[in-house]
Amino acid sequence: MNGPRTLWQLINERSLKGDQVDFGNRAMGRFCARYFFKPYYRSLAVIIIISSVCGSGAFVYSWATQVIADDIVQIHSGVSSEHVDRLPGIVSEGQVMPVVEAYIDPTLPGESRLFSSSSYGPADEQVPSGAIGLSNQLDTRYGRSVHEQMRLLGGIAALLIAMELARHLVRYWVQIRIIWIGQAVRFRLRRHLYTKMMALPQIYHDRHSPGQLMTYLFSDIQIVIGSLSSLIKVVPTSILSLIVGVVIVFVLDSELAWLVVLALPAYVVAYRWFRARLRVVNSNLREREGRLNGHIANRISQFLLIKSYHRESRETADFVRQAKPILQNHLAASILTSGFAVLCGVIMGICMTGVLWLGVLRVREGQMTIGELLMFYGSAGYLITPATHLAQMFTSFHKVRVRTNRIMHILDEPIMLKEPAVTVPIPHGPSALCFDNVSMQYMKGRPAALDGVSFVLPAGKRLCVMGPSGSGKSTLAKLACRLYDPTGGHVQFDGIGVDQFAIPELREYVGVVSQEPLIFSGTIGENIRYGSEDAPHKSVIAAARFAQIHDFIEEQPLRYHTPTHERGLALSGGQKQRVILARALLYDPKFLVLDDFTSAVDALTEAQLVDSFKSTLRDRTTLIISHRISIALECDLVLMLDDGQVVQFGHPHTLLNKDGPFIDLYHEHNKRAQTA
């Protein structure tokens, strides 16, 4: 019982997102319209028309079967021509023409069952009960000569060969065209999605792991384009074939056609039952894959930490724990898809068996010829096949629907940092930074990171922001750069709100050295040039000298072409910080943010950086976040934060003469220096 019970639980799993899951019908429609129908509507119209016509060409084989059976082989129901020749008054040389009424007595054995009405006399009552009349069983048309039959057969063969040649050539063109459109859409979609990811605010990337975004950018797009390409080829062809097949079977035999048509609701009922379960399975599968990719990306980036704590086996077990439900979702999807295909095959088999059974009875009763039965049976098969294809395509449809919903969710994500309707020119030189009662709350229900912060940093001056961890120092720096917009108050440069400047101009005006040194794979020179690719080599060297990293670079065999490897593994923490400092100085911003940029450097290097402050930071407004008293004493102003609020603000030497956290920090620093 455990096996069937587990299987039932797999295919009836509840959604991971509860009742709030959105399967994105409208999102899929907007996606197809934006990336397929509008840009390539002419090509798609031609592809759909040609594919539909080629698909409907299969009914030509049913017509050819009827012609071959009735006009070439001349298969007739009831009796053979050998028996007909023995009937009185029937001539069978080249034609079949019943002159007298002929009967078959099924109660008599062998050829003795065949007789004419002259054997019993003219009276109808002399005919034995149960005898079957042949007047309706024999074809009254003149038979074709052998020459005519072969010529007709050759014409049909030539037609079918020409049709198949044309169909395959057209299908080849359609396939090439669909591949080209798919590649174009894939490139365009990835470009749009990557551009949107770059434009989304920092708060969005804080809430979404790189692994999930990589899944959207590569895996989801690959599946969506491949599945939609198949749907474009299969769905229109199946719909037209379904319509043509319904018309043909109703023209041939309207009563028998209802048996075929009545089988279609069975597909609908089966589709609805499987659809409800498969869309939940696909949604859960997609959600779990995104989570696992994010988990893998996070763990690989922290490989040193895993090694340090000997967590390899535990991480492997954790990976298996998260991967197992994905395998189960794949299994459930395969079971549902295969089960639906089997059910469709059963429905089709029952329907075709009924068609064959009733068709044979109609042939025996003389209501249709064998050729017409063969044509009806073939047409019914071609009619049910596209219906089966349409029903089975719902698997791909739900995969596409779930993934297009995710993709469109990113593309429709509002950019919270909106460009102003009317922009104000950015200042050309250093400007004063003003925080006016600024508050920042990342998420509702959580404490504010900043609460009512107000201060003014004059143009060209240096401000050191200090405070315990979690006091809001990095948040303040991010607001000054407009990586976020405050939830309250105003951030201004020279009295103009930062939200009034064009974002590209603001990014060029502001430079950031982040707390975590971010190094790309490449060379040291490429990392310094990032953002200033056109800068001459002399400027690169000058920036490296100011950042106290030039001497180290010159000691390397490849100098500025020295590889940094993944995440800068070839560099120490302090070397990384100096490289990104050189990058920011080469960028030459008029407003510079240094977020704890000396946390990983030694005392000698820190002293050298402090000595170069006056020349390095000349003609730029600088906001420095640091825990070092030596850095604070070289600044023009100091801002002390605690729990998101300003507790002290002023010149460092003035604050040394007042009670407060700054003088306490100064004394603590001196004690550590004396005991060191």
mmCIF file of C-alpha atoms in Angstrom, residues 18-361:
data_model
loop_
_atom_site.group_PDB
_atom_site.id
_atom_site.type_symbol
_atom_site.label_atom_id
_atom_site.label_comp_id
_atom_site.label_asym_id
_atom_site.label_seq_id
_atom_site.Cartn_x
_atom_site.Cartn_y
_atom_site.Cartn_z
ATOM 1 C CA GLY A 18 -0.644 27.927 -1.161
ATOM 2 C CA ASP A 19 -3.721 29.448 -2.746
ATOM 3 C CA GLN A 20 -1.838 32.550 -3.826
ATOM 4 C CA VAL A 21 -0.009 30.842 -6.701
ATOM 5 C CA ASP A 22 -0.499 32.576 -10.036
ATOM 6 C CA PHE A 23 -0.207 30.367 -13.086
ATOM 7 C CA GLY A 24 0.022 33.340 -15.393
ATOM 8 C CA ASN A 25 -2.481 32.916 -18.240
ATOM 9 C CA ARG A 26 -2.326 36.608 -19.070
ATOM 10 C CA ALA A 27 1.420 36.699 -18.535
ATOM 11 C CA MET A 28 1.899 33.974 -21.127
ATOM 12 C CA GLY A 29 -0.329 35.800 -23.600
ATOM 13 C CA ARG A 30 1.574 39.057 -23.129
ATOM 14 C CA PHE A 31 4.863 37.224 -23.433
ATOM 15 C CA CYS A 32 3.914 35.568 -26.730
ATOM 16 C CA ALA A 33 2.521 38.821 -28.111
ATOM 17 C CA ARG A 34 5.613 40.834 -27.149
ATOM 18 C CA TYR A 35 8.326 38.424 -28.255
ATOM 19 C CA PHE A 36 6.724 36.210 -30.925
ATOM 20 C CA PHE A 37 3.576 37.558 -32.550
ATOM 21 C CA LYS A 38 4.312 41.264 -32.899
ATOM 22 C CA PRO A 39 7.914 41.059 -34.157
ATOM 23 C CA TYR A 40 7.405 38.011 -36.415
ATOM 24 C CA TYR A 41 3.690 37.948 -37.228
ATOM 25 C CA ARG A 42 4.262 37.657 -41.002
ATOM 26 C CA SER A 43 6.637 34.714 -40.718
ATOM 27 C CA LEU A 44 4.486 33.024 -38.095
ATOM 28 C CA ALA A 45 1.353 33.459 -40.226
ATOM 29 C CA VAL A 46 3.094 31.804 -43.183
ATOM 30 C CA ILE A 47 4.433 29.027 -40.933
ATOM 31 C CA ILE A 48 1.016 28.382 -39.401
ATOM 32 C CA ILE A 49 -0.776 28.309 -42.766
ATOM 33 C CA ILE A 50 1.797 26.067 -44.443
ATOM 34 C CA SER A 51 2.067 23.724 -41.458
ATOM 35 C CA SER A 52 -1.723 23.443 -41.231
ATOM 36 C CA VAL A 53 -2.079 22.662 -44.929
ATOM 37 C CA CYS A 54 0.705 20.088 -44.753
ATOM 38 C CA GLY A 55 -0.872 18.494 -41.703
ATOM 39 C CA SER A 56 -4.249 18.265 -43.404
ATOM 40 C CA GLY A 57 -2.606 16.547 -46.365
ATOM 41 C CA ALA A 58 -2.761 13.303 -44.406
ATOM 42 C CA PHE A 59 -6.454 13.049 -45.317
ATOM 43 C CA VAL A 60 -5.413 12.588 -48.949
ATOM 44 C CA TYR A 61 -4.309 9.073 -48.002
ATOM 45 C CA SER A 62 -7.836 8.268 -46.834
ATOM 46 C CA TRP A 63 -9.210 9.443 -50.186
ATOM 47 C CA ALA A 64 -6.547 7.426 -52.042
ATOM 48 C CA THR A 65 -7.505 4.335 -50.047
ATOM 49 C CA GLN A 66 -11.139 4.703 -51.081
ATOM 50 C CA VAL A 67 -10.272 5.142 -54.760
ATOM 51 C CA ILE A 68 -7.938 2.153 -54.758
ATOM 52 C CA ALA A 69 -10.501 -0.053 -53.017
ATOM 53 C CA ASP A 70 -13.561 0.933 -55.064
ATOM 54 C CA ASP A 71 -12.144 1.878 -58.495
ATOM 55 C CA ILE A 72 -8.911 -0.082 -58.867
ATOM 56 C CA VAL A 73 -9.090 -3.262 -56.799
ATOM 57 C CA GLN A 74 -12.904 -3.039 -57.022
ATOM 58 C CA ILE A 75 -13.625 -4.758 -53.731
ATOM 59 C CA HIS A 76 -17.369 -5.302 -53.386
ATOM 60 C CA SER A 77 -19.270 -6.565 -50.395
ATOM 61 C CA GLY A 78 -21.551 -9.554 -50.409
ATOM 62 C CA VAL A 79 -20.127 -11.997 -53.048
ATOM 63 C CA SER A 80 -17.104 -12.313 -55.240
ATOM 64 C CA SER A 81 -17.181 -11.833 -59.019
ATOM 65 C CA GLU A 82 -16.568 -15.574 -59.419
ATOM 66 C CA HIS A 83 -19.870 -16.281 -57.693
ATOM 67 C CA VAL A 84 -21.648 -13.489 -59.559
ATOM 68 C CA ASP A 85 -20.690 -15.069 -62.898
ATOM 69 C CA ARG A 86 -22.727 -18.135 -61.946
ATOM 70 C CA LEU A 87 -25.928 -16.184 -61.345
ATOM 71 C CA PRO A 88 -28.498 -16.437 -64.128
ATOM 72 C CA GLY A 89 -28.795 -13.248 -66.121
ATOM 73 C CA ILE A 90 -25.712 -11.593 -64.651
ATOM 74 C CA VAL A 91 -22.909 -10.602 -66.994
ATOM 75 C CA SER A 92 -19.523 -10.020 -65.442
ATOM 76 C CA GLU A 93 -17.282 -9.450 -68.450
ATOM 77 C CA GLY A 94 -15.893 -6.040 -67.762
ATOM 78 C CA GLN A 95 -18.959 -4.927 -65.797
ATOM 79 C CA VAL A 96 -21.290 -5.954 -63.029
ATOM 80 C CA MET A 97 -24.959 -5.646 -64.051
ATOM 81 C CA PRO A 98 -27.598 -7.539 -62.079
ATOM 82 C CA VAL A 99 -30.493 -8.322 -64.428
ATOM 83 C CA VAL A 100 -32.529 -10.439 -62.072
ATOM 84 C CA GLU A 101 -32.838 -10.248 -58.315
ATOM 85 C CA ALA A 102 -30.166 -12.388 -56.646
ATOM 86 C CA TYR A 103 -30.147 -13.633 -53.085
ATOM 87 C CA ILE A 104 -27.878 -15.222 -50.539
ATOM 88 C CA ASP A 105 -29.346 -17.792 -48.191
ATOM 89 C CA PRO A 106 -27.051 -17.801 -45.152
ATOM 90 C CA THR A 107 -28.570 -21.064 -43.927
ATOM 91 C CA LEU A 108 -27.126 -23.043 -46.851
ATOM 92 C CA PRO A 109 -23.495 -24.284 -46.973
ATOM 93 C CA GLY A 110 -20.834 -23.121 -49.443
ATOM 94 C CA GLU A 111 -21.739 -21.929 -52.932
ATOM 95 C CA SER A 112 -25.266 -23.389 -52.643
ATOM 96 C CA ARG A 113 -26.181 -20.232 -50.655
ATOM 97 C CA LEU A 114 -26.169 -18.239 -53.935
ATOM 98 C CA PHE A 115 -29.375 -18.323 -56.053
ATOM 99 C CA SER A 116 -31.643 -16.098 -58.149
ATOM 100 C CA SER A 117 -35.304 -15.371 -57.865
ATOM 101 C CA SER A 118 -35.930 -17.591 -60.917
ATOM 102 C CA SER A 119 -35.031 -20.602 -58.807
ATOM 103 C CA TYR A 120 -38.154 -20.094 -56.745
ATOM 104 C CA GLY A 121 -40.464 -18.342 -59.049
ATOM 105 C CA PRO A 122 -41.646 -14.747 -59.317
ATOM 106 C CA ALA A 123 -43.566 -14.607 -56.062
ATOM 107 C CA ASP A 124 -41.781 -12.796 -53.289
ATOM 108 C CA GLU A 125 -43.171 -15.207 -50.751
ATOM 109 C CA GLN A 126 -41.259 -18.032 -52.417
ATOM 110 C CA VAL A 127 -37.988 -16.467 -51.326
ATOM 111 C CA PRO A 128 -36.769 -18.127 -48.125
ATOM 112 C CA SER A 129 -36.881 -15.994 -44.989
ATOM 113 C CA GLY A 130 -33.451 -14.671 -44.064
ATOM 114 C CA ALA A 131 -32.199 -14.554 -47.672
ATOM 115 C CA ILE A 132 -30.208 -11.401 -48.398
ATOM 116 C CA GLY A 133 -30.796 -9.485 -51.634
ATOM 117 C CA LEU A 134 -27.735 -8.608 -53.714
ATOM 118 C CA SER A 135 -29.241 -5.818 -55.756
ATOM 119 C CA ASN A 136 -27.918 -3.371 -53.190
ATOM 120 C CA GLN A 137 -24.646 -5.265 -52.748
ATOM 121 C CA LEU A 138 -23.374 -5.203 -56.328
ATOM 122 C CA ASP A 139 -21.866 -2.124 -57.967
ATOM 123 C CA THR A 140 -23.977 -1.081 -60.932
ATOM 124 C CA ARG A 141 -21.196 1.031 -62.437
ATOM 125 C CA TYR A 142 -19.243 -0.198 -65.420
ATOM 126 C CA GLY A 143 -15.930 -1.719 -64.267
ATOM 127 C CA ARG A 144 -12.627 -0.204 -65.344
ATOM 128 C CA SER A 145 -10.272 -1.978 -67.701
ATOM 129 C CA VAL A 146 -6.871 -3.077 -66.461
ATOM 130 C CA HIS A 147 -5.246 -0.264 -68.442
ATOM 131 C CA GLU A 148 -7.509 2.320 -66.817
ATOM 132 C CA GLN A 149 -6.897 0.871 -63.368
ATOM 133 C CA MET A 150 -3.131 0.997 -63.744
ATOM 134 C CA ARG A 151 -3.258 4.516 -65.143
ATOM 135 C CA LEU A 152 -5.388 5.620 -62.189
ATOM 136 C CA LEU A 153 -3.029 3.864 -59.774
ATOM 137 C CA GLY A 154 -0.036 5.565 -61.374
ATOM 138 C CA GLY A 155 -1.724 8.950 -61.087
ATOM 139 C CA ILE A 156 -2.464 8.414 -57.408
ATOM 140 C CA ALA A 157 1.102 7.250 -56.762
ATOM 141 C CA ALA A 158 2.512 10.291 -58.572
ATOM 142 C CA LEU A 159 0.204 12.590 -56.604
ATOM 143 C CA LEU A 160 1.226 11.081 -53.267
ATOM 144 C CA ILE A 161 4.932 11.217 -54.131
ATOM 145 C CA ALA A 162 4.673 14.841 -55.227
ATOM 146 C CA MET A 163 2.657 15.700 -52.134
ATOM 147 C CA GLU A 164 5.176 14.064 -49.781
ATOM 148 C CA LEU A 165 8.086 15.738 -51.528
ATOM 149 C CA ALA A 166 6.404 19.131 -51.223
ATOM 150 C CA ARG A 167 5.404 18.485 -47.584
ATOM 151 C CA HIS A 168 8.920 17.553 -46.508
ATOM 152 C CA LEU A 169 10.533 20.452 -48.341
ATOM 153 C CA VAL A 170 8.052 22.848 -46.771
ATOM 154 C CA ARG A 171 8.525 21.270 -43.343
ATOM 155 C CA TYR A 172 12.286 21.679 -43.710
ATOM 156 C CA TRP A 173 11.817 25.372 -44.458
ATOM 157 C CA VAL A 174 9.379 25.708 -41.558
ATOM 158 C CA GLN A 175 11.829 24.011 -39.201
ATOM 159 C CA ILE A 176 14.702 26.269 -40.270
ATOM 160 C CA ARG A 177 12.509 29.353 -39.941
ATOM 161 C CA ILE A 178 11.266 28.384 -36.490
ATOM 162 C CA ILE A 179 14.832 27.721 -35.339
ATOM 163 C CA TRP A 180 15.862 31.172 -36.598
ATOM 164 C CA ILE A 181 12.915 32.857 -34.879
ATOM 165 C CA GLY A 182 13.616 30.905 -31.672
ATOM 166 C CA GLN A 183 17.257 31.977 -31.631
ATOM 167 C CA ALA A 184 16.320 35.610 -32.298
ATOM 168 C CA VAL A 185 13.691 35.580 -29.531
ATOM 169 C CA ARG A 186 16.107 33.856 -27.149
ATOM 170 C CA PHE A 187 18.788 36.504 -27.719
ATOM 171 C CA ARG A 188 16.321 39.396 -27.506
ATOM 172 C CA LEU A 189 14.657 38.034 -24.379
ATOM 173 C CA ARG A 190 17.941 37.410 -22.580
ATOM 174 C CA ARG A 191 19.106 40.905 -23.470
ATOM 175 C CA HIS A 192 15.876 42.431 -22.139
ATOM 176 C CA LEU A 193 15.941 40.294 -19.009
ATOM 177 C CA TYR A 194 19.597 41.044 -18.269
ATOM 178 C CA THR A 195 19.036 44.763 -18.888
ATOM 179 C CA LYS A 196 16.074 44.703 -16.514
ATOM 180 C CA MET A 197 18.099 42.887 -13.851
ATOM 181 C CA MET A 198 20.773 45.582 -14.119
ATOM 182 C CA ALA A 199 18.134 48.309 -13.845
ATOM 183 C CA LEU A 200 16.349 46.847 -10.823
ATOM 184 C CA PRO A 201 17.159 48.521 -7.499
ATOM 185 C CA GLN A 202 19.499 47.131 -4.901
ATOM 186 C CA ILE A 203 16.605 46.086 -2.684
ATOM 187 C CA TYR A 204 15.395 43.620 -5.349
ATOM 188 C CA HIS A 205 18.805 41.927 -5.548
ATOM 189 C CA ASP A 206 18.942 41.810 -1.768
ATOM 190 C CA ARG A 207 15.806 39.648 -1.799
ATOM 191 C CA HIS A 208 16.666 37.357 -4.732
ATOM 192 C CA SER A 209 19.656 35.061 -4.875
ATOM 193 C CA PRO A 210 21.994 35.064 -7.907
ATOM 194 C CA GLY A 211 21.184 31.376 -8.446
ATOM 195 C CA GLN A 212 17.483 32.124 -8.921
ATOM 196 C CA LEU A 213 18.211 34.950 -11.346
ATOM 197 C CA MET A 214 20.568 32.706 -13.316
ATOM 198 C CA THR A 215 17.773 30.133 -13.570
ATOM 199 C CA TYR A 216 15.469 32.753 -15.065
ATOM 200 C CA LEU A 217 18.137 33.942 -17.485
ATOM 201 C CA PHE A 218 19.202 30.578 -18.875
ATOM 202 C CA SER A 219 17.162 27.518 -17.878
ATOM 203 C CA ASP A 220 13.716 29.113 -18.014
ATOM 204 C CA ILE A 221 14.318 30.914 -21.291
ATOM 205 C CA GLN A 222 15.690 27.740 -22.897
ATOM 206 C CA ILE A 223 12.614 25.719 -21.909
ATOM 207 C CA VAL A 224 10.148 28.465 -22.868
ATOM 208 C CA ILE A 225 11.577 29.035 -26.355
ATOM 209 C CA GLY A 226 11.835 25.311 -27.121
ATOM 210 C CA SER A 227 8.316 24.542 -25.916
ATOM 211 C CA LEU A 228 6.727 27.522 -27.654
ATOM 212 C CA SER A 229 8.425 26.576 -30.926
ATOM 213 C CA SER A 230 6.827 23.131 -30.685
ATOM 214 C CA LEU A 231 3.440 24.607 -29.774
ATOM 215 C CA ILE A 232 3.537 26.926 -32.793
ATOM 216 C CA LYS A 233 4.083 23.956 -35.103
ATOM 217 C CA VAL A 234 1.708 21.474 -33.485
ATOM 218 C CA VAL A 235 -1.287 23.465 -32.256
ATOM 219 C CA PRO A 236 -2.412 25.214 -35.502
ATOM 220 C CA THR A 237 -1.823 22.045 -37.522
ATOM 221 C CA SER A 238 -3.831 19.947 -35.075
ATOM 222 C CA ILE A 239 -6.704 22.451 -34.943
ATOM 223 C CA LEU A 240 -7.051 22.615 -38.742
ATOM 224 C CA SER A 241 -6.733 18.838 -39.058
ATOM 225 C CA LEU A 242 -9.439 18.485 -36.421
ATOM 226 C CA ILE A 243 -11.782 20.792 -38.362
ATOM 227 C CA VAL A 244 -11.088 19.129 -41.710
ATOM 228 C CA GLY A 245 -11.537 15.679 -40.178
ATOM 229 C CA VAL A 246 -14.905 16.597 -38.621
ATOM 230 C CA VAL A 247 -16.167 17.913 -41.968
ATOM 231 C CA ILE A 248 -15.010 14.788 -43.847
ATOM 232 C CA VAL A 249 -16.536 12.252 -41.448
ATOM 233 C CA PHE A 250 -19.864 14.105 -41.378
ATOM 234 C CA VAL A 251 -19.941 14.210 -45.181
ATOM 235 C CA LEU A 252 -19.214 10.480 -45.384
ATOM 236 C CA ASP A 253 -21.653 9.320 -42.696
ATOM 237 C CA SER A 254 -23.235 11.799 -40.293
ATOM 238 C CA GLU A 255 -24.602 9.122 -37.950
ATOM 239 C CA LEU A 256 -21.302 7.303 -37.620
ATOM 240 C CA ALA A 257 -19.503 10.633 -37.268
ATOM 241 C CA TRP A 258 -21.285 11.354 -33.989
ATOM 242 C CA LEU A 259 -19.503 8.365 -32.443
ATOM 243 C CA VAL A 260 -16.189 10.044 -33.225
ATOM 244 C CA VAL A 261 -17.306 13.478 -32.057
ATOM 245 C CA LEU A 262 -18.745 12.149 -28.799
ATOM 246 C CA ALA A 263 -15.281 10.805 -27.908
ATOM 247 C CA LEU A 264 -13.904 14.356 -27.747
ATOM 248 C CA PRO A 265 -15.609 15.235 -24.408
ATOM 249 C CA ALA A 266 -13.744 12.309 -22.874
ATOM 250 C CA TYR A 267 -10.512 14.090 -23.727
ATOM 251 C CA VAL A 268 -11.809 17.271 -22.099
ATOM 252 C CA VAL A 269 -12.714 15.478 -18.864
ATOM 253 C CA ALA A 270 -9.320 13.741 -18.747
ATOM 254 C CA TYR A 271 -7.542 16.998 -19.549
ATOM 255 C CA ARG A 272 -9.205 18.891 -16.696
ATOM 256 C CA TRP A 273 -8.329 16.209 -14.151
ATOM 257 C CA PHE A 274 -4.679 15.977 -15.182
ATOM 258 C CA ARG A 275 -4.297 19.740 -15.710
ATOM 259 C CA ALA A 276 -5.179 20.632 -12.107
ATOM 260 C CA ARG A 277 -2.440 18.354 -10.802
ATOM 261 C CA LEU A 278 0.232 18.903 -13.399
ATOM 262 C CA ARG A 279 0.239 22.683 -13.116
ATOM 263 C CA VAL A 280 0.827 22.452 -9.345
ATOM 264 C CA VAL A 281 3.621 19.908 -9.881
ATOM 265 C CA ASN A 282 5.298 22.130 -12.481
ATOM 266 C CA SER A 283 4.963 25.198 -10.269
ATOM 267 C CA ASN A 284 6.519 23.387 -7.298
ATOM 268 C CA LEU A 285 9.236 21.970 -9.532
ATOM 269 C CA ARG A 286 10.126 25.429 -10.792
ATOM 270 C CA GLU A 287 10.144 26.895 -7.283
ATOM 271 C CA ARG A 288 12.349 24.138 -5.885
ATOM 272 C CA GLU A 289 14.807 24.351 -8.776
ATOM 273 C CA GLY A 290 15.207 28.091 -8.199
ATOM 274 C CA ARG A 291 15.798 27.570 -4.490
ATOM 275 C CA LEU A 292 18.341 24.819 -5.117
ATOM 276 C CA ASN A 293 20.235 26.896 -7.670
ATOM 277 C CA GLY A 294 20.372 29.762 -5.213
ATOM 278 C CA HIS A 295 21.603 27.400 -2.496
ATOM 279 C CA ILE A 296 24.323 25.983 -4.764
ATOM 280 C CA ALA A 297 25.506 29.438 -5.858
ATOM 281 C CA ASN A 298 25.683 30.547 -2.226
ATOM 282 C CA ARG A 299 27.616 27.502 -1.084
ATOM 283 C CA ILE A 300 30.102 27.580 -3.951
ATOM 284 C CA SER A 301 30.851 31.239 -3.243
ATOM 285 C CA GLN A 302 31.542 30.310 0.396
ATOM 286 C CA PHE A 303 33.692 27.276 -0.335
ATOM 287 C CA LEU A 304 36.486 28.401 2.012
ATOM 288 C CA LEU A 305 34.028 28.594 4.896
ATOM 289 C CA ILE A 306 32.775 25.069 4.154
ATOM 290 C CA LYS A 307 36.340 23.737 4.147
ATOM 291 C CA SER A 308 37.241 25.598 7.312
ATOM 292 C CA TYR A 309 34.412 24.023 9.314
ATOM 293 C CA HIS A 310 34.705 20.590 7.678
ATOM 294 C CA ARG A 311 31.131 20.741 6.384
ATOM 295 C CA GLU A 312 31.619 18.854 3.101
ATOM 296 C CA SER A 313 29.612 15.770 4.068
ATOM 297 C CA ARG A 314 26.902 17.832 5.771
ATOM 298 C CA GLU A 315 26.584 20.095 2.722
ATOM 299 C CA THR A 316 26.310 17.026 0.488
ATOM 300 C CA ALA A 317 23.542 15.642 2.662
ATOM 301 C CA ASP A 318 21.800 19.022 2.581
ATOM 302 C CA PHE A 319 22.043 19.066 -1.206
ATOM 303 C CA VAL A 320 20.499 15.593 -1.431
ATOM 304 C CA ARG A 321 17.718 16.669 0.919
ATOM 305 C CA GLN A 322 16.806 19.602 -1.321
ATOM 306 C CA ALA A 323 17.316 17.714 -4.593
ATOM 307 C CA LYS A 324 15.115 14.746 -3.632
ATOM 308 C CA PRO A 325 11.801 16.665 -3.876
ATOM 309 C CA ILE A 326 12.873 17.909 -7.313
ATOM 310 C CA LEU A 327 13.361 14.334 -8.479
ATOM 311 C CA GLN A 328 9.971 13.455 -7.021
ATOM 312 C CA ASN A 329 8.369 16.377 -8.882
ATOM 313 C CA HIS A 330 9.991 15.209 -12.117
ATOM 314 C CA LEU A 331 8.664 11.712 -11.438
ATOM 315 C CA ALA A 332 5.172 13.029 -10.707
ATOM 316 C CA ALA A 333 5.207 15.115 -13.907
ATOM 317 C CA SER A 334 6.319 12.093 -15.938
ATOM 318 C CA ILE A 335 3.652 9.890 -14.344
ATOM 319 C CA LEU A 336 0.920 12.423 -15.056
ATOM 320 C CA THR A 337 2.093 13.006 -18.619
ATOM 321 C CA SER A 338 2.420 9.291 -19.377
ATOM 322 C CA GLY A 339 -0.876 8.514 -17.672
ATOM 323 C CA PHE A 340 -2.663 11.105 -19.740
ATOM 324 C CA ALA A 341 -1.077 9.760 -22.930
ATOM 325 C CA VAL A 342 -2.161 6.220 -22.036
ATOM 326 C CA LEU A 343 -5.706 7.374 -21.275
ATOM 327 C CA CYS A 344 -5.862 9.238 -24.576
ATOM 328 C CA GLY A 345 -4.688 6.083 -26.337
ATOM 329 C CA VAL A 346 -7.398 4.035 -24.627
ATOM 330 C CA ILE A 347 -10.067 6.554 -25.621
ATOM 331 C CA MET A 348 -8.796 6.556 -29.177
ATOM 332 C CA GLY A 349 -8.684 2.720 -29.322
ATOM 333 C CA ILE A 350 -12.253 2.365 -28.036
ATOM 334 C CA CYS A 351 -13.506 4.976 -30.464
ATOM 335 C CA MET A 352 -11.748 3.450 -33.485
ATOM 336 C CA THR A 353 -12.958 -0.031 -32.544
ATOM 337 C CA GLY A 354 -16.521 1.260 -32.417
ATOM 338 C CA VAL A 355 -16.075 2.964 -35.802
ATOM 339 C CA LEU A 356 -14.756 -0.242 -37.339
ATOM 340 C CA TRP A 357 -17.547 -2.371 -35.836
ATOM 341 C CA LEU A 358 -20.403 -0.143 -36.933
ATOM 342 C CA GLY A 359 -18.756 0.516 -40.293
ATOM 343 C CA VAL A 360 -18.597 -3.184 -41.105
ATOM 344 C CA LEU A 361 -22.291 -3.505 -40.269
#
